[in-house]
Every structure is written in structure tokens, then in C-alpha cells.
mmCIF file of C-alpha atoms in Angstrom:
data_model
loop_
_atom_site.group_PDB
_atom_site.id
_atom_site.type_symbol
_atom_site.label_atom_id
_atom_site.label_comp_id
_atom_site.label_asym_id
_atom_site.label_seq_id
_atom_site.Cartn_x
_atom_site.Cartn_y
_atom_site.Cartn_z
ATOM 1 C CA MET A 1 63.868 166.445 90.482
ATOM 2 C CA LEU A 2 60.968 166.533 92.070
ATOM 3 C CA ASP A 3 61.480 168.479 96.008
ATOM 4 C CA VAL A 4 60.740 166.336 99.132
ATOM 5 C CA ARG A 5 59.602 169.696 100.983
ATOM 6 C CA ARG A 6 56.719 170.547 98.303
ATOM 7 C CA LEU A 7 55.749 167.066 98.129
ATOM 8 C CA ARG A 8 55.258 167.028 102.291
ATOM 9 C CA LEU A 9 52.903 170.123 101.110
ATOM 10 C CA LEU A 10 51.145 168.142 98.766
ATOM 11 C CA ARG A 11 50.195 165.597 100.872
ATOM 12 C CA GLU A 12 49.263 167.461 103.855
ATOM 13 C CA LEU A 13 47.236 169.155 101.342
ATOM 14 C CA ALA A 14 45.293 165.505 100.531
ATOM 15 C CA ARG A 15 44.815 165.287 104.154
ATOM 16 C CA ARG A 16 43.277 168.894 104.658
ATOM 17 C CA GLY A 17 41.791 169.850 102.055
ATOM 18 C CA THR A 18 42.944 173.694 101.768
ATOM 19 C CA ILE A 19 45.686 175.683 101.134
ATOM 20 C CA ALA A 20 44.688 177.655 104.107
ATOM 21 C CA ALA A 21 44.532 174.594 106.471
ATOM 22 C CA VAL A 22 48.104 173.599 104.908
ATOM 23 C CA ALA A 23 49.397 177.247 106.162
ATOM 24 C CA GLU A 24 48.044 177.287 109.790
ATOM 25 C CA ALA A 25 49.741 173.917 110.198
ATOM 26 C CA LEU A 26 52.585 174.091 108.989
ATOM 27 C CA SER A 27 53.099 177.275 109.602
ATOM 28 C CA PHE A 28 53.361 179.296 106.472
ATOM 29 C CA SER A 29 51.357 182.257 104.753
ATOM 30 C CA PRO A 30 49.396 180.544 102.234
ATOM 31 C CA SER A 31 50.989 182.908 99.256
ATOM 32 C CA ALA A 32 53.505 180.714 100.276
ATOM 33 C CA VAL A 33 51.760 176.857 99.890
ATOM 34 C CA SER A 34 49.901 178.534 97.059
ATOM 35 C CA GLN A 35 53.949 179.448 95.536
ATOM 36 C CA GLN A 36 55.242 176.588 96.371
ATOM 37 C CA LEU A 37 52.645 173.853 95.200
ATOM 38 C CA GLY A 38 52.813 176.076 91.979
ATOM 39 C CA VAL A 39 57.004 175.276 91.439
ATOM 40 C CA LEU A 40 55.577 171.984 92.105
ATOM 41 C CA GLU A 41 53.314 171.713 89.389
ATOM 42 C CA ARG A 42 56.245 173.419 86.802
ATOM 43 C CA GLU A 43 58.559 170.207 88.385
ATOM 44 C CA ALA A 44 56.126 167.659 87.378
ATOM 45 C CA GLY A 45 54.902 168.916 84.305
ATOM 46 C CA LEU A 46 51.370 168.480 84.310
ATOM 47 C CA PRO A 47 48.537 169.964 86.351
ATOM 48 C CA LEU A 48 48.304 168.284 90.342
ATOM 49 C CA LEU A 49 45.431 170.760 91.564
ATOM 50 C CA GLU A 50 41.909 171.498 90.665
ATOM 51 C CA ARG A 51 40.842 174.901 91.996
ATOM 52 C CA THR A 52 36.729 175.099 92.874
ATOM 53 C CA GLY A 53 36.087 177.967 94.770
ATOM 54 C CA ARG A 54 38.476 178.212 97.664
ATOM 55 C CA ARG A 55 38.682 174.572 97.237
ATOM 56 C CA VAL A 56 41.824 172.685 95.319
ATOM 57 C CA ARG A 57 41.962 169.268 94.858
ATOM 58 C CA LEU A 58 43.848 167.045 93.771
ATOM 59 C CA THR A 59 44.050 166.170 89.534
ATOM 60 C CA PRO A 60 44.113 161.963 89.352
ATOM 61 C CA ALA A 61 48.329 162.993 88.396
ATOM 62 C CA GLY A 62 48.093 164.596 91.958
ATOM 63 C CA GLN A 63 46.605 161.360 94.164
ATOM 64 C CA ASN A 64 49.242 159.044 92.331
ATOM 65 C CA LEU A 65 52.436 161.831 93.334
ATOM 66 C CA VAL A 66 50.523 161.418 96.599
ATOM 67 C CA ARG A 67 51.212 157.725 96.946
ATOM 68 C CA HIS A 68 54.546 158.500 96.089
ATOM 69 C CA ALA A 69 55.293 160.649 97.938
ATOM 70 C CA GLU A 70 54.112 158.756 101.160
ATOM 71 C CA ALA A 71 56.801 155.851 100.379
ATOM 72 C CA VAL A 72 59.688 158.660 99.899
ATOM 73 C CA LEU A 73 58.683 159.921 102.894
ATOM 74 C CA GLU A 74 58.367 156.941 105.076
ATOM 75 C CA ARG A 75 61.898 155.982 103.667
ATOM 76 C CA LEU A 76 63.479 159.129 104.714
ATOM 77 C CA GLU A 77 62.500 158.018 108.149
ATOM 78 C CA GLN A 78 63.957 155.099 108.046
ATOM 79 C CA ALA A 79 67.317 156.919 106.340
ATOM 80 C CA ASP A 80 66.756 159.039 109.945
ATOM 81 C CA ALA A 81 66.521 156.104 112.364
ATOM 82 C CA ASP A 82 69.708 154.284 110.410
ATOM 83 C CA LEU A 83 71.631 157.494 110.656
ATOM 84 C CA ALA A 84 70.975 157.614 114.414
ATOM 85 C CA GLU A 85 72.066 153.406 114.941
ATOM 86 C CA ALA A 86 75.183 154.311 113.181
ATOM 87 C CA ARG A 87 75.974 158.028 115.789
ATOM 88 C CA GLY A 88 75.560 155.340 118.664
ATOM 89 C CA GLY A 89 73.942 157.414 121.942
ATOM 90 C CA LEU A 90 70.473 159.058 122.087
ATOM 91 C CA ALA A 91 71.165 162.957 122.354
ATOM 92 C CA GLY A 92 68.641 165.788 121.617
ATOM 93 C CA ALA A 93 64.807 166.339 122.036
ATOM 94 C CA LEU A 94 62.324 163.943 121.298
ATOM 95 C CA ARG A 95 58.834 165.213 120.803
ATOM 96 C CA ILE A 96 56.013 162.993 122.846
ATOM 97 C CA GLY A 97 52.307 164.118 122.749
ATOM 98 C CA ALA A 98 50.050 162.512 125.369
ATOM 99 C CA PHE A 99 46.486 162.933 126.345
ATOM 100 C CA PRO A 100 45.895 164.010 130.389
ATOM 101 C CA THR A 101 45.262 160.587 131.998
ATOM 102 C CA ALA A 102 48.467 158.887 130.400
ATOM 103 C CA SER A 103 50.557 161.907 130.780
ATOM 104 C CA ARG A 104 49.892 161.461 134.966
ATOM 105 C CA ALA A 105 49.777 158.242 135.363
ATOM 106 C CA ILE A 106 52.554 156.257 132.825
ATOM 107 C CA VAL A 107 54.234 158.688 131.068
ATOM 108 C CA PRO A 108 56.414 160.169 134.398
ATOM 109 C CA ALA A 109 57.407 156.693 135.083
ATOM 110 C CA ALA A 110 58.615 155.935 131.677
ATOM 111 C CA LEU A 111 60.706 159.109 131.390
ATOM 112 C CA VAL A 112 62.619 158.520 134.854
ATOM 113 C CA ALA A 113 63.237 155.248 133.391
ATOM 114 C CA LEU A 114 64.907 157.143 129.853
ATOM 115 C CA ALA A 115 66.824 159.183 132.308
ATOM 116 C CA ARG A 116 68.416 156.844 133.512
ATOM 117 C CA ARG A 117 69.048 154.871 130.473
ATOM 118 C CA HIS A 118 69.332 157.295 128.073
ATOM 119 C CA PRO A 119 70.394 160.720 129.761
ATOM 120 C CA GLY A 120 71.217 162.355 126.501
ATOM 121 C CA LEU A 121 68.147 162.637 125.339
ATOM 122 C CA GLU A 122 65.650 165.126 125.672
ATOM 123 C CA PRO A 123 61.951 164.284 126.027
ATOM 124 C CA MET A 124 59.313 167.045 125.389
ATOM 125 C CA VAL A 125 56.339 166.026 126.727
ATOM 126 C CA CYS A 126 53.116 168.375 125.119
ATOM 127 C CA GLU A 127 49.524 166.492 126.532
ATOM 128 C CA THR A 128 47.745 166.701 122.932
ATOM 129 C CA ASP A 129 44.400 165.426 121.929
ATOM 130 C CA PRO A 130 44.320 162.084 120.389
ATOM 131 C CA ALA A 131 42.049 163.507 117.101
ATOM 132 C CA ALA A 132 45.355 166.801 116.727
ATOM 133 C CA VAL A 133 48.094 163.588 116.938
ATOM 134 C CA ALA A 134 48.376 162.553 113.207
ATOM 135 C CA HIS A 135 48.359 166.324 111.648
ATOM 136 C CA ALA A 136 51.052 166.643 114.180
ATOM 137 C CA LEU A 137 53.011 164.023 113.458
ATOM 138 C CA ARG A 138 52.709 164.386 109.790
ATOM 139 C CA ALA A 139 53.560 168.270 110.220
ATOM 140 C CA GLY A 140 56.814 167.030 112.194
ATOM 141 C CA ASP A 141 55.338 168.783 115.670
ATOM 142 C CA LEU A 142 55.578 165.794 117.558
ATOM 143 C CA ASP A 143 58.074 162.235 117.097
ATOM 144 C CA VAL A 144 56.030 160.070 118.785
ATOM 145 C CA ALA A 145 52.507 160.166 120.951
ATOM 146 C CA LEU A 146 50.063 158.461 122.557
ATOM 147 C CA VAL A 147 46.630 157.982 120.994
ATOM 148 C CA HIS A 148 42.957 156.227 121.999
ATOM 149 C CA ALA A 149 40.556 154.884 120.427
ATOM 150 C CA TYR A 150 36.531 153.536 121.766
ATOM 151 C CA ASP A 151 35.284 150.836 121.074
ATOM 152 C CA PHE A 152 32.285 153.307 119.499
ATOM 153 C CA VAL A 153 35.187 155.368 118.314
ATOM 154 C CA PRO A 154 37.331 153.260 116.177
ATOM 155 C CA ALA A 155 40.914 154.615 114.965
ATOM 156 C CA GLU A 156 40.823 155.251 111.762
ATOM 157 C CA ARG A 157 43.902 154.500 110.419
ATOM 158 C CA GLU A 158 46.708 157.497 109.109
ATOM 159 C CA PRO A 159 47.953 157.298 106.005
ATOM 160 C CA GLY A 160 51.825 157.994 106.752
ATOM 161 C CA LEU A 161 51.660 157.042 110.425
ATOM 162 C CA THR A 162 52.167 153.476 112.593
ATOM 163 C CA THR A 163 50.360 152.684 115.486
ATOM 164 C CA GLU A 164 52.046 150.052 118.187
ATOM 165 C CA PRO A 165 48.916 148.694 120.854
ATOM 166 C CA LEU A 166 50.215 149.532 124.703
ATOM 167 C CA TYR A 167 47.432 148.444 127.016
ATOM 168 C CA GLY A 168 43.704 148.453 126.865
ATOM 169 C CA GLU A 169 40.944 150.225 129.832
ATOM 170 C CA ALA A 170 37.925 149.185 130.939
ATOM 171 C CA MET A 171 35.301 152.137 131.287
ATOM 172 C CA TYR A 172 33.132 152.816 134.069
ATOM 173 C CA LEU A 173 29.881 154.641 134.763
ATOM 174 C CA ALA A 174 29.914 157.114 137.253
ATOM 175 C CA GLU A 175 27.038 158.303 138.910
ATOM 176 C CA PRO A 176 26.004 159.991 142.174
ATOM 177 C CA ALA A 177 25.916 157.410 144.965
ATOM 178 C CA ALA A 178 22.380 156.852 146.312
ATOM 179 C CA GLY A 179 21.803 159.657 149.003
ATOM 180 C CA THR A 180 24.014 162.371 146.928
ATOM 181 C CA PRO A 181 21.753 165.099 146.532
ATOM 182 C CA GLY A 182 20.288 166.361 143.089
ATOM 183 C CA THR A 183 20.171 163.013 140.968
ATOM 184 C CA PRO A 184 19.274 160.048 142.164
ATOM 185 C CA GLY A 185 21.693 157.214 142.679
ATOM 186 C CA MET A 186 21.980 153.531 141.955
ATOM 187 C CA PRO A 187 23.477 151.774 145.324
ATOM 188 C CA GLY A 188 26.330 149.557 145.607
ATOM 189 C CA THR A 189 29.777 149.885 146.666
ATOM 190 C CA PRO A 190 30.370 153.386 146.670
ATOM 191 C CA GLY A 191 33.848 155.158 145.277
ATOM 192 C CA ALA A 192 35.682 151.839 143.913
ATOM 193 C CA PRO A 193 34.943 149.876 140.862
ATOM 194 C CA GLY A 194 32.246 146.828 141.056
ATOM 195 C CA ALA A 195 31.811 143.642 138.757
ATOM 196 C CA THR A 196 31.005 144.667 135.486
ATOM 197 C CA ALA A 197 27.828 145.657 133.786
ATOM 198 C CA PRO A 198 25.850 142.050 132.024
ATOM 199 C CA ASP A 199 24.116 145.041 130.573
ATOM 200 C CA GLN A 200 25.586 148.087 129.316
ATOM 201 C CA ASP A 201 22.669 148.634 127.050
ATOM 202 C CA ALA A 202 19.821 148.480 130.203
ATOM 203 C CA VAL A 203 23.031 150.935 132.721
ATOM 204 C CA LEU A 204 23.369 153.474 129.874
ATOM 205 C CA ARG A 205 19.311 153.394 129.287
ATOM 206 C CA ALA A 206 18.255 153.747 132.918
ATOM 207 C CA HIS A 207 19.890 157.571 133.146
ATOM 208 C CA ALA A 208 18.361 158.408 129.804
ATOM 209 C CA GLY A 209 16.441 161.072 131.554
ATOM 210 C CA SER A 210 19.607 161.954 133.747
ATOM 211 C CA PRO A 211 22.058 165.174 132.789
ATOM 212 C CA TRP A 212 25.230 164.172 131.691
ATOM 213 C CA ILE A 213 29.038 165.273 131.530
ATOM 214 C CA THR A 214 30.576 164.876 128.561
ATOM 215 C CA ALA A 215 34.087 165.912 127.466
ATOM 216 C CA THR A 216 33.786 168.663 124.961
ATOM 217 C CA PRO A 217 32.568 168.586 121.113
ATOM 218 C CA GLY A 218 35.075 167.538 118.630
ATOM 219 C CA THR A 219 37.176 164.864 121.402
ATOM 220 C CA LEU A 220 37.266 161.615 121.305
ATOM 221 C CA CYS A 221 35.564 160.782 124.303
ATOM 222 C CA HIS A 222 32.665 163.385 123.970
ATOM 223 C CA ALA A 223 32.444 161.182 120.278
ATOM 224 C CA MET A 224 32.242 158.208 122.454
ATOM 225 C CA THR A 225 29.820 159.129 125.374
ATOM 226 C CA VAL A 226 27.191 160.365 122.687
ATOM 227 C CA ARG A 227 27.520 157.114 120.410
ATOM 228 C CA ALA A 228 27.083 154.227 123.109
ATOM 229 C CA CYS A 229 24.166 156.384 124.322
ATOM 230 C CA GLN A 230 22.860 156.270 120.954
ATOM 231 C CA ALA A 231 23.330 152.799 121.067
ATOM 232 C CA ALA A 232 21.504 152.296 124.099
ATOM 233 C CA GLY A 233 18.438 153.774 122.558
ATOM 234 C CA PHE A 234 18.481 157.631 123.673
ATOM 235 C CA THR A 235 20.875 161.105 122.996
ATOM 236 C CA PRO A 236 22.434 162.223 126.050
ATOM 237 C CA ARG A 237 21.340 165.420 127.677
ATOM 238 C CA VAL A 238 24.472 167.136 128.328
ATOM 239 C CA ARG A 239 24.541 169.771 130.882
ATOM 240 C CA HIS A 240 28.249 169.988 131.272
ATOM 241 C CA GLN A 241 31.409 169.784 129.097
ATOM 242 C CA VAL A 242 34.828 169.187 130.750
ATOM 243 C CA ASP A 243 37.580 167.261 129.834
ATOM 244 C CA GLU A 244 39.609 166.783 133.315
ATOM 245 C CA PHE A 245 38.667 163.688 134.308
ATOM 246 C CA ALA A 246 39.374 164.950 138.643
ATOM 247 C CA THR A 247 36.571 167.793 137.351
ATOM 248 C CA VAL A 248 34.191 165.498 135.838
ATOM 249 C CA LEU A 249 34.198 162.722 139.324
ATOM 250 C CA ALA A 250 33.596 166.143 141.069
ATOM 251 C CA LEU A 251 31.114 167.288 139.283
ATOM 252 C CA VAL A 252 29.550 163.201 139.090
ATOM 253 C CA ALA A 253 29.739 163.749 143.355
ATOM 254 C CA ALA A 254 27.739 166.727 143.026
ATOM 255 C CA GLY A 255 24.702 165.023 141.961
ATOM 256 C CA GLN A 256 25.592 167.614 138.660
ATOM 257 C CA GLY A 257 24.611 164.543 136.417
ATOM 258 C CA VAL A 258 26.151 161.430 135.148
ATOM 259 C CA ALA A 259 29.520 160.528 133.129
ATOM 260 C CA VAL A 260 31.351 157.738 131.310
ATOM 261 C CA VAL A 261 34.893 157.259 132.598
ATOM 262 C CA PRO A 262 37.932 155.453 131.887
ATOM 263 C CA GLN A 263 39.606 153.407 134.236
ATOM 264 C CA LEU A 264 42.550 155.773 134.167
ATOM 265 C CA GLY A 265 40.180 158.166 135.278
ATOM 266 C CA VAL A 266 39.291 156.739 138.232
ATOM 267 C CA THR A 267 42.488 155.165 139.546
ATOM 268 C CA GLY A 268 42.734 156.194 142.757
ATOM 269 C CA HIS A 269 39.295 157.701 143.378
ATOM 270 C CA ALA A 270 37.663 156.750 146.751
ATOM 271 C CA ASP A 271 35.032 159.255 146.783
ATOM 272 C CA PRO A 272 32.099 157.951 148.721
ATOM 273 C CA SER A 273 30.014 160.273 146.572
ATOM 274 C CA VAL A 274 30.510 158.702 143.573
ATOM 275 C CA HIS A 275 28.971 155.443 142.580
ATOM 276 C CA LEU A 276 31.361 153.203 139.544
ATOM 277 C CA THR A 277 29.933 151.023 137.278
ATOM 278 C CA ARG A 278 32.344 148.566 134.715
ATOM 279 C CA LEU A 279 30.695 148.878 131.546
ATOM 280 C CA VAL A 280 31.715 146.453 128.408
ATOM 281 C CA MET A 281 33.219 148.506 126.561
ATOM 282 C CA GLN A 282 37.482 149.576 126.550
ATOM 283 C CA ARG A 283 39.692 152.301 126.055
ATOM 284 C CA ARG A 284 42.404 151.086 123.529
ATOM 285 C CA THR A 285 45.677 153.139 123.784
ATOM 286 C CA ASN A 286 48.547 153.248 120.904
ATOM 287 C CA LEU A 287 51.926 154.406 120.705
ATOM 288 C CA ALA A 288 51.601 156.463 116.779
ATOM 289 C CA PHE A 289 54.764 157.539 115.129
ATOM 290 C CA ARG A 290 55.648 158.307 111.510
ATOM 291 C CA SER A 291 55.842 155.316 108.942
ATOM 292 C CA GLY A 292 59.610 154.176 109.070
ATOM 293 C CA ALA A 293 60.604 155.513 112.087
ATOM 294 C CA ALA A 294 59.871 152.246 114.219
ATOM 295 C CA ALA A 295 63.566 151.461 114.302
ATOM 296 C CA HIS A 296 64.824 154.956 115.468
ATOM 297 C CA PRO A 297 66.500 154.577 118.379
ATOM 298 C CA ALA A 298 65.000 157.164 120.538
ATOM 299 C CA VAL A 299 61.212 155.654 119.302
ATOM 300 C CA ALA A 300 61.847 152.616 120.134
ATOM 301 C CA ALA A 301 63.672 152.978 123.475
ATOM 302 C CA PHE A 302 60.672 155.345 124.547
ATOM 303 C CA GLY A 303 58.273 152.707 122.881
ATOM 304 C CA ALA A 304 60.114 150.178 125.670
ATOM 305 C CA ALA A 305 60.179 152.537 128.436
ATOM 306 C CA LEU A 306 56.279 153.508 128.041
ATOM 307 C CA ARG A 307 55.469 149.397 128.155
ATOM 308 C CA ALA A 308 57.461 148.964 131.305
ATOM 309 C CA ALA A 309 55.632 151.279 132.983
ATOM 310 C CA VAL A 310 52.089 150.240 132.316
ATOM 311 C CA PRO A 311 50.179 149.089 135.323
ATOM 312 C CA PRO A 312 49.994 145.812 135.689
ATOM 313 C CA ASP A 313 46.213 146.191 135.675
ATOM 314 C CA LEU A 314 46.294 147.105 132.355
ATOM 315 C CA ALA A 315 48.889 145.299 131.080
ATOM 316 C CA GLY A 316 46.639 142.173 130.555
ATOM 317 C CA SER A 317 44.268 143.844 128.264
ATOM 318 C CA ARG A 318 46.683 145.127 125.106
ATOM 319 C CA ALA A 319 45.508 147.363 122.163
ATOM 320 C CA GLU A 320 44.295 146.213 119.090
ATOM 321 C CA ALA A 321 47.247 147.568 116.648
#
């Protein structure tokens, strides 16, 4: 009989590529992972891995077993959801991953509603970059998470995970307003979002020679800015790398550069030193969880609370499933 825990290790190896990465993600030692995978090969009765230097790759039999593992793990999630429903009354920890703007603007109201309806549930929020969510969910470090994707950085389908749409956001070019020292600003109404720019590429190209403020490399936000600029015909000259949008806007106000910022990042911002131009591109946010967990009462309750907490100006622009 194949062991489910070892099947999970094999699936993670298929996703991460090295035994060391699996060990780090699941808090095992590399030798323990190798030992368990060796036991799995003996249980299967044929080789599942091919070792090439420091890396390993799955044999055709190993790849086929991973597909079965995905189905088995999904059915186990469904079984857990059924048991939770049968127990009645939500209780225990619910580990939630969220990125900073959602953590500030939407999650608190959702947690208030969740506490009112399910006082026995203990939500635990951990700020997590969407790029790291898939591994955290599959490893069991999170139960549910908010993830986002941009027009220039579409979300890839992650095996073993399911997503549901929550909302969409407009994107803005933030630049120093006219008269701000440092970088020449654009005329218009500073500090408040304006009408959508008819030619997004032209708006971005106007700052081909400007210093740019982006998120740190490896994040979706960083990739979004770079790819949007490249689509407009240039590569941005990055001066500052900052993940927190309030700090980004403060740097723009100080004349340190220009940036692309999502709607939740500029909500409530009224600094007259910053001019905002609405772009055509959007950011879309989804709720992600392990496949098979959609019917889990805690996941469903948190999803319902989130949807009720989405501000009306976001609710009309739905994310893509």
C-alpha cells in the first residue's frame, strides 16, 4: 500500500525540482526526504527517480504516480471537508495568506464578520507574496490565501490548487505633480485618480528616461512594471525597489521617480505632490485553496466574508477564475 505522506513528498519534488528544496519547504532534512522517497520506490516496485548530479527528475512511472497523487490528495481534502461539515460548528485554526494591500483594506472587515458568525474559528493571517502561495498551500502551511495576477503577469495554473475570483483593480501611473522638485510632473488634478489614459503605452513611454520605483525582484509586482514598460518599448531604469505602496507614493512625492500602483495602493491617498493617471491594465485577485477544499466550511465561510467585505468600487470588476 502506498503511503500518502510519501506521495506528497513525490508531488513536491515534481514541483520544486530538488530534494533540498522539498526538505526546506516541508521542514525535513534532505536525508529524511531521500529516505522516504526510497521507501516509496520500494513500495511501488520500480524506479520513480533518475538522479543527474545534484538534481533528480521523475521517471515516466514517477510522473504518472504524481498524477494519481494529485487525485488522491484532492479526495482527502474533500473527505476532510465532509467531516468538518458533519461535526458542525466551526472551530480551530484557519491559516490565511494575504498580500499587504488586501490585508489592510479587505481582510480586517472579513475577520470581523467571521468572528461574529463563527466565534470558535481562529483565523491566523500571514502576509505572503502571491508568488509563494502555491508552495505554502500544498505544504499545508496555509489553508486559504489571496493571490493576484496582472495583465502582463497572468497567473499560471498550479496543480493541486483551485482559485475563485474575488475582485479586480484599476492600475495607476504615479508621478510627481507639476512643480515637484526632482522629476518633471504632468499637468492635471494631483493626488486624485483621473480618467483612464487612452494610450497606456504612450503614458509609460513618456517616462522612458525617468527613474522608476518598483517592487523587489522576484515579486509579481516587479515583473508587472518591467513587462508593461517593455511592452511600451523600453526597459525601466530602476532607482528604488520597495514593496510597500505607501512608501512608493512617498518616494514619488519626493520626486524620486515614477511607479505603477494598484487601486488599493492609492485608496485614500490625497498627496497633492503625486499625480495619478489611470491605466488600461488591471490587477485581479482570486481566493486560492487546495483542490477539494472548496466545500470545507471554514474555507467557504472565509470566502463569503471576503466577498461581503469587497468595497463596491472593486466588486464591479471581477477577477478571472
